[in-house]
Amino acid sequence: METIKQMNAEDKKISGANLLLDCLANQGVELIFGYPGGAVLPLYDALYDEKIPNVLTRHEQGAVHAAEGYAKATGKPGVVVVTSGPGATNVVTGIADALGDSVPLVVITGQVATDGIGKDAFQEADMLGITLPITKHNFQVRDVTELPKIVNEAFHIATTGRKGPVLIDLPKEMTISKTFPKIDNVVKLDSYQPTVTPAVLQIERLMGLLKKAKKPVLLIGAGVIAAEGADELRQFVERYKIPTVCTLLGLGLLPHDHPQLLGMGGMHGTYAANIALMETDLLINIGSRFDDRLACSPESFAPYAKIVHIDIDSAEIGKVITTDVPIVGDARIALEQLLACDEISIDCEAWRDLCQKRRAKYPLKYSFESGVIKPQEVIERVGEITGGSSYVVTDVGQHQMWAAQFYPFNFPKQLITSGGLGTMGYGIPAGIGVKIAKPEDSVVVFVGDGGFQMTNQELAILNLNNLDIKFVLLNNHSLGMVRQWQETFFNQRRSRSVFDEQPDFMKLAEAYGISSTKISDPATLSEDLATAFSVKGPMLIEVVVSDKEHVLPMVPAGMPNDQMLGVD
């Protein structure tokens, strides 16, 4: 009788692979981006039954960037599964990118069996050691019964506080071993308790400073987007009509034509935004980390201002810029607290008018040149064709900055780009992740000829997944931003930044079975772009643009924000 009971109990056990998939389903995971291999074959065998769809990318780096695009567009954590060794090490760049931009990811890497760890087994890599500096936290499963607890903690850490990537290293036998399926949602992490609600006293101090300010400026960043605080932000801006500057990753929090928005600040920001940052007497930073592309010269940044910094991560406050009023907490909750305060009267009408006059007098601009397509015009025309309603994904380089400057952003999460790490090769797979997340919405990917050649293998999955994405390849036959810096700061010595030979991108598109067109005549640019965008299904649109154009304005690295090149 005892033997029969034991047999019946054994029948109720499931494999670690099936348990892991059940844990992911319990977390609401809709799909996985991944690439199979030896160490995760038991997991992929379990996936054969389609418990959770797997998007098979063509490279592990592409899987992570696609998961980033999905996460940025939805706010949900992206999930990646790859095998051990080179499969795992191929995700390192994407994980580092996610950490830089605070993107919630759970990355599951296969690992050799436990008894082979530390013995240089085939396809072994120390993923805990490799990823320790680039993850919010990482785990290695040593007991299959611990899987539910580890998965719960991984998702909790990835999606709370300052969001970020978490890695789970999964030895192969953990997917084969059997255990009872005990799944709950309990998370108990006494040492991890991020501060979410700001201190009321600090909110009151902010309001006291705002009441006295003559030249207030609001600086808004990706932290507001992560907190889902766009509506509260807009209410606060419109209640007090505060001149507002956004970061690259904060674009879209206010519509591009909002009367208080001065544009993007920093290295390639607008004149009105950068001068406002230099002259303000009260700078209220919500959800930006004062990175070196915004505060190009920290010692001379906002020299006359009291600094208020609202951030979910206390480590960011005071790290770059000395802060007068530190406020640790969730950006949306902080804004709710500010809106709940008694409304005050602020005396900054003259300052507001001055900022608006500067915005009108010094708009972003570019010059036309006979017989040449300017990349800025391409961005503007695409903005017109899409009505400013598309999700815009970019790779990294000059085209990224032109997209930031000239596309009419209108809603949060609209711009999906690599900010902190500046990862070339990000654009194509991230665009795929965005389209999978938003299948009914228009998705445009702006990419340069350099970044395009790093991850274009992901074009192979467009037709397979019915992804109608328009890829606008701005071809200037160079690593444009590298060339710009060489021409500006290195005596025009273009060392290995010009592509004398390139592949036939049209034939490359044909090889992947997607439509394509090449545009080179400036006289028919608008018509040609409109025709290309009217085509159903994925489309590669190569536009041959000027090979001499620079991104302007520009604040040279290390210079104060008011020392701008390209401003008359």
XYZ file of C-alpha atoms in Angstrom:
568
model
C 0.000 0.000 0.000
C 2.845 2.404 0.861
C 4.477 1.656 -2.492
C 1.242 2.507 -4.333
C 0.981 5.837 -2.482
C 4.567 6.625 -3.389
C 3.876 5.784 -7.027
C 0.802 8.002 -7.045
C 2.817 10.830 -5.493
C 5.541 10.406 -8.100
C 2.936 10.708 -10.844
C 2.087 14.181 -9.588
C 5.628 15.452 -10.005
C 6.585 17.512 -13.059
C 9.922 18.354 -14.644
C 11.791 21.519 -13.816
C 11.230 22.627 -17.421
C 7.455 22.375 -17.087
C 7.587 23.957 -13.649
C 9.545 26.899 -15.016
C 7.019 27.431 -17.803
C 4.174 27.258 -15.286
C 5.985 29.848 -13.152
C 6.377 32.137 -16.180
C 2.706 31.728 -17.053
C 1.860 32.589 -13.439
C 3.777 35.847 -13.934
C 1.616 36.678 -16.953
C 4.376 36.098 -19.503
C 2.843 36.309 -22.981
C 5.833 35.239 -25.034
C 9.522 34.450 -24.905
C 12.289 35.707 -27.154
C 14.888 33.014 -27.465
C 17.266 30.686 -29.218
C 17.631 26.976 -28.346
C 20.780 24.978 -27.659
C 22.018 21.940 -25.841
C 21.684 23.160 -22.274
C 18.060 24.257 -22.724
C 16.805 21.413 -24.922
C 14.573 20.021 -22.137
C 13.033 23.479 -21.760
C 12.459 23.817 -25.493
C 10.998 20.323 -25.557
C 8.453 21.538 -23.022
C 7.861 24.617 -25.189
C 6.994 22.311 -28.109
C 3.514 22.044 -26.619
C 3.142 25.837 -27.058
C 2.597 26.616 -23.401
C 4.134 30.022 -24.121
C 4.964 31.163 -27.672
C 8.670 31.522 -28.459
C 9.856 34.119 -30.953
C 12.896 32.510 -32.567
C 15.302 35.319 -33.346
C 18.384 34.734 -35.452
C 20.926 35.788 -32.828
C 20.858 35.923 -29.048
C 21.692 39.640 -29.007
C 18.671 40.172 -31.242
C 16.525 38.278 -28.728
C 17.476 40.644 -25.889
C 16.986 43.808 -27.944
C 13.605 42.503 -29.135
C 12.655 41.849 -25.509
C 13.769 45.401 -24.679
C 11.550 46.817 -27.417
C 8.623 44.778 -26.133
C 9.273 45.910 -22.544
C 9.682 49.591 -23.406
C 6.496 49.648 -25.486
C 4.349 47.816 -22.916
C 5.958 48.425 -19.532
C 5.869 44.655 -18.993
C 9.042 42.644 -18.428
C 10.627 41.107 -21.510
C 11.650 37.449 -21.175
C 14.621 35.843 -22.923
C 15.760 32.207 -23.017
C 19.144 31.200 -24.466
C 21.523 28.307 -24.117
C 24.824 28.128 -22.237
C 28.316 29.285 -23.227
C 28.297 31.441 -26.376
C 24.507 31.608 -26.365
C 24.651 33.142 -22.917
C 27.593 35.448 -23.574
C 25.832 36.769 -26.691
C 23.194 38.387 -24.465
C 25.699 40.465 -22.506
C 25.417 43.591 -24.684
C 21.631 43.570 -24.509
C 21.640 43.092 -20.737
C 24.061 46.003 -20.313
C 21.835 48.097 -22.568
C 18.781 47.248 -20.450
C 20.596 48.191 -17.249
C 21.580 51.569 -18.697
C 17.974 52.373 -19.633
C 16.289 50.691 -16.632
C 14.403 48.169 -18.769
C 12.683 45.268 -16.942
C 13.981 41.963 -18.325
C 14.221 38.409 -17.047
C 16.967 36.598 -18.949
C 17.205 32.825 -18.516
C 20.531 31.351 -19.568
C 21.142 27.645 -19.865
C 24.116 26.298 -17.956
C 26.070 23.053 -17.941
C 25.106 20.462 -15.352
C 25.960 21.376 -11.787
C 28.730 18.813 -11.494
C 30.471 20.370 -14.508
C 30.418 23.962 -13.251
C 33.924 25.258 -12.609
C 35.543 22.452 -14.607
C 35.637 24.124 -18.038
C 32.901 21.849 -19.314
C 31.812 22.183 -22.942
C 30.014 25.501 -23.425
C 30.434 26.573 -19.812
C 30.584 30.281 -18.988
C 30.452 31.907 -15.564
C 27.319 33.933 -16.189
C 26.984 35.012 -12.574
C 30.461 36.533 -12.638
C 30.099 37.960 -16.153
C 26.749 39.627 -15.517
C 27.168 40.738 -11.904
C 28.052 44.334 -12.927
C 25.328 44.593 -15.585
C 22.277 43.096 -13.866
C 20.085 44.354 -11.092
C 20.447 40.880 -9.599
C 21.276 37.372 -10.770
C 20.477 33.853 -9.603
C 21.737 30.348 -10.244
C 19.280 27.512 -9.633
C 20.827 24.791 -7.456
C 17.650 23.016 -6.350
C 14.669 22.475 -8.634
C 12.277 23.053 -5.735
C 13.613 26.622 -5.520
C 12.451 27.522 -9.056
C 9.113 29.137 -8.066
C 10.785 31.234 -5.388
C 13.575 32.339 -7.741
C 11.174 33.205 -10.568
C 8.937 35.215 -8.224
C 11.895 37.146 -6.865
C 13.388 37.705 -10.327
C 10.205 39.289 -11.680
C 9.663 41.299 -8.506
C 13.179 42.740 -8.613
C 13.037 43.419 -12.354
C 9.749 45.315 -12.200
C 9.910 47.273 -8.937
C 11.940 50.225 -7.744
C 14.310 51.218 -10.507
C 13.463 48.594 -13.088
C 16.181 46.549 -14.722
C 17.450 43.202 -15.998
C 17.627 40.094 -13.820
C 19.364 36.887 -14.898
C 18.498 33.306 -13.946
C 21.285 30.810 -14.699
C 19.746 27.375 -15.157
C 21.927 24.227 -14.949
C 20.669 21.593 -17.354
C 19.655 18.954 -14.810
C 17.372 21.488 -13.136
C 15.128 21.263 -16.201
C 15.073 17.461 -16.069
C 14.695 16.880 -12.321
C 11.143 16.388 -11.117
C 9.362 17.989 -8.212
C 5.880 18.799 -6.995
C 4.363 21.878 -8.687
C 4.041 24.284 -5.782
C 3.567 27.785 -7.188
C 2.571 30.870 -5.270
C 3.141 34.607 -5.518
C 4.878 35.078 -2.196
C 7.952 37.309 -2.272
C 9.875 37.990 0.908
C 12.985 40.076 0.409
C 13.732 41.906 3.629
C 16.909 43.454 2.240
C 15.175 44.789 -0.879
C 12.569 47.400 -0.015
C 12.697 50.239 -2.567
C 11.275 53.557 -1.411
C 8.168 54.295 -3.444
C 6.397 57.075 -1.550
C 8.383 60.318 -1.219
C 8.697 62.051 2.131
C 5.942 64.648 2.509
C 8.372 67.139 4.065
C 10.525 67.095 0.909
C 7.486 67.639 -1.300
C 6.594 70.638 0.827
C 10.151 71.976 0.501
C 9.851 71.702 -3.288
C 6.593 73.658 -3.270
C 8.170 76.295 -1.061
C 11.023 76.770 -3.527
C 8.614 76.853 -6.482
C 6.602 79.640 -4.845
C 9.749 81.798 -4.594
C 11.238 80.938 -8.001
C 11.428 83.509 -10.772
C 12.945 81.198 -13.401
C 11.761 77.626 -12.744
C 12.472 74.795 -15.175
C 11.122 71.277 -15.141
C 13.424 68.519 -16.443
C 11.589 65.290 -17.322
C 13.058 61.894 -18.113
C 12.346 58.215 -18.603
C 11.589 57.724 -14.919
C 8.229 59.406 -15.476
C 7.457 56.999 -18.308
C 8.501 53.991 -16.217
C 6.199 55.174 -13.438
C 3.251 55.641 -15.847
C 3.122 59.244 -14.708
C 2.551 61.121 -17.982
C -0.982 62.285 -17.136
C 0.038 63.609 -13.723
C 3.064 65.313 -15.254
C 0.940 67.107 -17.815
C -1.468 68.286 -15.122
C 1.407 69.656 -13.057
C 3.010 71.429 -16.022
C -0.267 72.984 -17.076
C -1.266 74.006 -13.567
C 1.887 76.083 -13.105
C 2.912 76.627 -16.743
C 6.531 75.751 -16.020
C 8.980 75.828 -18.954
C 9.907 72.195 -19.499
C 12.951 70.415 -20.913
C 12.951 66.715 -21.736
C 15.736 64.174 -22.059
C 16.157 61.892 -25.076
C 14.279 59.101 -23.319
C 11.661 61.549 -22.052
C 10.489 62.541 -25.522
C 6.748 62.100 -25.919
C 5.867 62.781 -22.292
C 4.494 66.089 -23.540
C 3.339 66.503 -27.156
C 5.985 68.097 -29.360
C 3.880 71.254 -29.770
C 2.972 71.692 -26.105
C 3.296 75.415 -25.264
C 5.560 74.801 -22.242
C 7.915 72.303 -23.917
C 11.266 73.850 -24.873
C 12.507 70.642 -26.479
C 15.260 68.195 -25.684
C 18.196 69.396 -23.621
C 21.846 68.425 -23.741
C 24.455 67.724 -26.390
C 22.061 67.854 -29.351
C 19.228 69.688 -27.666
C 17.538 72.936 -28.606
C 18.942 76.375 -27.890
C 15.890 77.324 -25.815
C 16.204 74.208 -23.663
C 19.922 74.494 -23.017
C 19.873 78.204 -22.222
C 16.951 77.648 -19.856
C 19.006 74.980 -18.053
C 21.860 77.459 -17.667
C 19.762 80.407 -16.451
C 17.140 78.755 -14.247
C 17.005 79.551 -10.545
C 15.038 76.359 -9.720
C 15.565 73.106 -11.610
C 13.079 70.347 -10.767
C 14.363 67.075 -12.184
C 11.797 64.274 -12.322
C 13.066 60.908 -13.497
C 16.337 61.869 -15.170
C 19.769 60.832 -13.938
C 21.731 63.909 -15.112
C 23.748 61.829 -17.589
C 26.752 63.335 -19.356
C 24.842 63.863 -22.620
C 22.482 66.173 -20.744
C 24.820 67.758 -18.191
C 27.799 67.995 -20.514
C 29.832 69.921 -17.950
C 28.502 69.051 -14.473
C 30.569 71.682 -12.665
C 28.956 74.466 -14.720
C 25.475 72.969 -15.082
C 22.547 75.108 -13.868
C 24.975 77.347 -11.939
C 22.339 79.673 -10.433
C 19.735 77.067 -9.555
C 18.463 75.304 -6.523
C 18.334 71.656 -7.589
C 15.426 69.366 -6.764
C 15.872 65.759 -7.869
C 13.033 63.222 -7.777
C 14.239 59.690 -8.507
C 13.255 56.141 -7.554
C 16.949 55.276 -7.145
C 18.606 57.083 -4.247
C 22.037 56.275 -5.708
C 21.373 58.678 -8.595
C 20.666 61.658 -6.356
C 23.797 63.730 -5.869
C 25.885 61.366 -7.998
C 26.472 63.894 -10.789
C 24.905 67.178 -9.686
C 24.829 68.458 -6.100
C 21.209 68.369 -4.970
C 19.485 70.786 -2.609
C 16.238 68.866 -2.190
C 16.574 65.093 -2.684
C 13.272 63.280 -3.130
C 13.432 59.487 -3.323
C 10.351 57.810 -4.691
C 8.153 56.887 -7.619
C 7.724 59.760 -10.076
C 3.976 59.301 -10.493
C 3.374 59.198 -6.744
C 5.546 62.300 -6.297
C 3.515 64.115 -8.943
C 0.271 63.021 -7.278
C 1.569 64.478 -4.015
C 2.501 67.731 -5.744
C -0.943 67.970 -7.317
C -2.546 67.297 -3.933
C -0.785 70.313 -2.400
C -2.665 73.571 -2.152
C -2.279 75.397 -5.435
C 0.197 78.261 -5.182
C 0.799 81.369 -7.247
C 4.194 81.667 -8.953
C 5.640 84.825 -10.452
C 7.483 83.771 -13.593
C 5.534 85.312 -16.464
C 8.554 87.244 -17.781
C 10.698 84.091 -17.662
C 8.035 82.061 -19.424
C 7.754 84.647 -22.188
C 11.534 84.785 -22.635
C 11.745 80.996 -22.976
C 8.957 81.011 -25.565
C 10.626 83.785 -27.570
C 13.859 81.795 -27.656
C 11.985 78.703 -28.756
C 10.433 80.658 -31.640
C 13.624 82.501 -32.615
C 15.966 79.494 -32.546
C 14.086 76.479 -33.898
C 15.848 73.339 -34.997
C 16.713 73.788 -38.649
C 18.821 72.584 -41.548
C 19.821 73.952 -44.939
C 18.795 72.540 -48.285
C 21.375 71.606 -50.879
C 20.701 71.129 -54.581
C 20.647 67.510 -55.696
C 21.096 66.117 -52.174
C 18.578 64.555 -49.783
C 18.981 65.870 -46.273
C 18.312 63.265 -43.566
C 16.388 65.772 -41.440
C 13.875 66.206 -44.265
C 13.395 62.452 -44.462
C 12.476 62.378 -40.766
C 10.091 65.313 -41.188
C 8.364 63.733 -44.194
C 7.943 60.422 -42.368
C 6.454 62.373 -39.464
C 3.932 63.933 -41.845
C 3.069 60.621 -43.528
C 2.497 58.886 -40.185
C 0.758 61.856 -38.603
C 3.149 61.714 -35.665
C 1.343 58.587 -34.464
C 3.873 55.822 -35.150
C 6.060 54.084 -32.647
C 9.530 55.240 -33.607
C 12.455 52.895 -33.074
C 16.002 53.952 -33.843
C 19.416 52.444 -33.984
C 22.288 54.596 -32.687
C 24.133 57.424 -34.395
C 23.303 60.566 -36.315
C 19.924 59.272 -37.485
C 18.977 58.677 -33.830
C 19.556 62.331 -32.989
C 17.798 63.568 -36.130
C 14.798 61.407 -35.250
C 14.816 62.908 -31.746
C 14.990 66.403 -33.189
C 12.608 66.243 -36.147
C 9.969 63.556 -35.560
C 6.801 64.998 -33.933
C 6.509 62.883 -30.779
C 3.092 62.961 -29.157
C 2.775 60.225 -26.512
C 4.926 58.462 -23.906
C 6.761 55.258 -24.910
C 6.611 56.435 -28.507
C 10.385 56.647 -28.930
C 12.170 53.333 -28.436
C 15.929 53.810 -28.546
C 19.162 52.876 -26.827
C 20.056 55.751 -24.509
C 22.646 54.962 -21.876
C 24.731 52.334 -23.664
C 24.227 53.663 -27.195
C 24.134 50.222 -28.808
C 24.531 50.000 -32.563
C 22.505 47.077 -33.846
C 19.654 47.843 -31.446
C 17.162 49.181 -33.998
C 16.033 46.224 -36.098
C 15.421 43.693 -33.293
C 13.950 46.335 -30.962
C 11.533 47.313 -33.726
C 10.476 43.680 -33.999
C 9.811 43.572 -30.258
C 7.728 46.749 -30.448
C 5.622 45.457 -33.356
C 4.992 42.152 -31.595
C 3.869 44.132 -28.547
C 1.764 46.567 -30.612
C 0.569 44.590 -33.659
C -2.188 47.058 -34.564
C 0.028 50.142 -34.413
C 2.373 51.622 -36.981
C 6.065 50.995 -36.265
C 8.880 52.827 -38.062
C 12.533 51.938 -37.565
C 15.170 54.529 -38.470
C 18.553 52.898 -38.928
C 21.943 53.867 -40.345
C 24.002 51.831 -42.760
C 26.438 50.956 -39.967
C 23.985 49.612 -37.403
C 21.915 47.932 -40.105
C 24.816 45.633 -40.922
C 25.144 44.484 -37.304
C 21.766 42.801 -36.764
C 20.020 42.665 -40.151
C 19.706 38.870 -39.867
C 16.591 39.521 -37.792
C 14.812 40.548 -40.999
C 14.393 36.812 -41.529
C 11.576 36.629 -38.978
C 9.414 39.462 -40.345
C 7.274 37.452 -42.756
C 7.175 34.451 -40.421
C 5.544 36.618 -37.748
C 3.514 38.879 -40.091
C 5.313 42.015 -38.919
C 4.430 45.103 -40.950
C 7.389 47.348 -40.082
C 8.812 50.115 -42.219
C 12.619 50.269 -41.980
C 14.013 53.605 -43.129
C 17.709 53.105 -43.865
C 19.439 56.501 -43.976
C 22.513 55.647 -46.014
C 25.314 58.197 -45.753
C 28.016 55.625 -46.552
C 29.703 56.162 -43.212
C 29.627 55.794 -39.474
C 28.052 59.218 -39.402
C 28.524 60.256 -35.795
C 32.079 58.920 -35.695
C 32.820 60.799 -38.906
C 31.240 63.986 -37.493
C 33.499 63.872 -34.429
C 36.545 63.178 -36.584
C 35.702 66.109 -38.842
C 35.027 68.425 -35.884
C 37.669 67.426 -33.348
C 40.291 65.355 -35.193
C 41.298 67.660 -38.037
C 38.963 65.916 -40.512
C 40.987 62.685 -40.324
C 38.234 60.184 -41.207
C 39.932 57.110 -39.810
C 37.942 54.000 -40.788
C 34.594 55.757 -40.588
C 33.707 55.787 -44.301
C 32.278 52.754 -46.120
C 33.869 52.647 -49.552
C 32.133 49.351 -50.284
C 28.629 48.362 -49.224
C 26.307 45.452 -49.904
C 23.340 45.849 -52.216
C 20.693 46.446 -49.575
C 17.876 45.897 -52.079
C 19.148 42.416 -52.871
C 19.546 41.763 -49.170
C 15.886 42.624 -48.645
C 14.970 40.379 -51.556
C 16.920 37.519 -49.980
C 14.756 37.873 -46.872
C 11.583 38.058 -48.940
C 10.583 41.595 -48.020
C 9.684 44.531 -50.223
C 12.215 47.278 -50.764
C 12.825 50.539 -52.535
C 15.760 52.878 -52.964
C 15.200 56.635 -52.933
C 17.859 59.029 -54.218
C 16.038 61.876 -55.975
C 15.310 64.847 -53.675
C 12.712 66.154 -56.128
C 10.461 63.129 -55.580
C 11.323 62.372 -51.946
C 7.865 63.038 -50.483
C 6.054 61.096 -53.191
C 8.488 58.170 -53.029
C 8.229 57.918 -49.248
C 4.429 58.056 -49.355
C 4.368 55.279 -51.941
C 6.718 53.133 -49.866
C 4.645 53.600 -46.717
C 1.480 52.623 -48.564
C 2.843 49.125 -49.227
C 1.390 46.468 -46.954
C 3.850 44.292 -45.058
C 7.476 44.797 -44.081
C 9.414 47.238 -46.219
C 13.052 48.328 -46.439
C 13.275 51.931 -47.594
C 16.853 52.906 -48.379
C 17.312 56.662 -48.694
C 20.644 57.914 -50.004
C 21.355 61.023 -47.925
C 24.114 63.606 -47.666
C 27.456 62.172 -46.588
C 28.575 65.517 -45.143
C 25.705 66.451 -42.814
C 26.360 67.032 -39.108
C 23.899 66.819 -36.219
C 23.470 70.379 -34.971
C 23.210 72.097 -32.570
C 25.990 70.407 -30.640
C 27.500 71.008 -27.230
C 31.061 69.645 -27.335
C 31.761 67.064 -24.638
C 32.866 68.690 -21.387
C 31.576 72.150 -22.320
C 28.779 74.097 -20.599
C 25.340 73.692 -22.143
C 25.304 77.228 -23.522
C 28.452 76.634 -25.624
C 26.578 75.328 -28.649
C 27.953 74.792 -32.134
C 25.572 75.421 -35.027
C 23.521 78.209 -33.449
C 23.513 81.566 -35.263
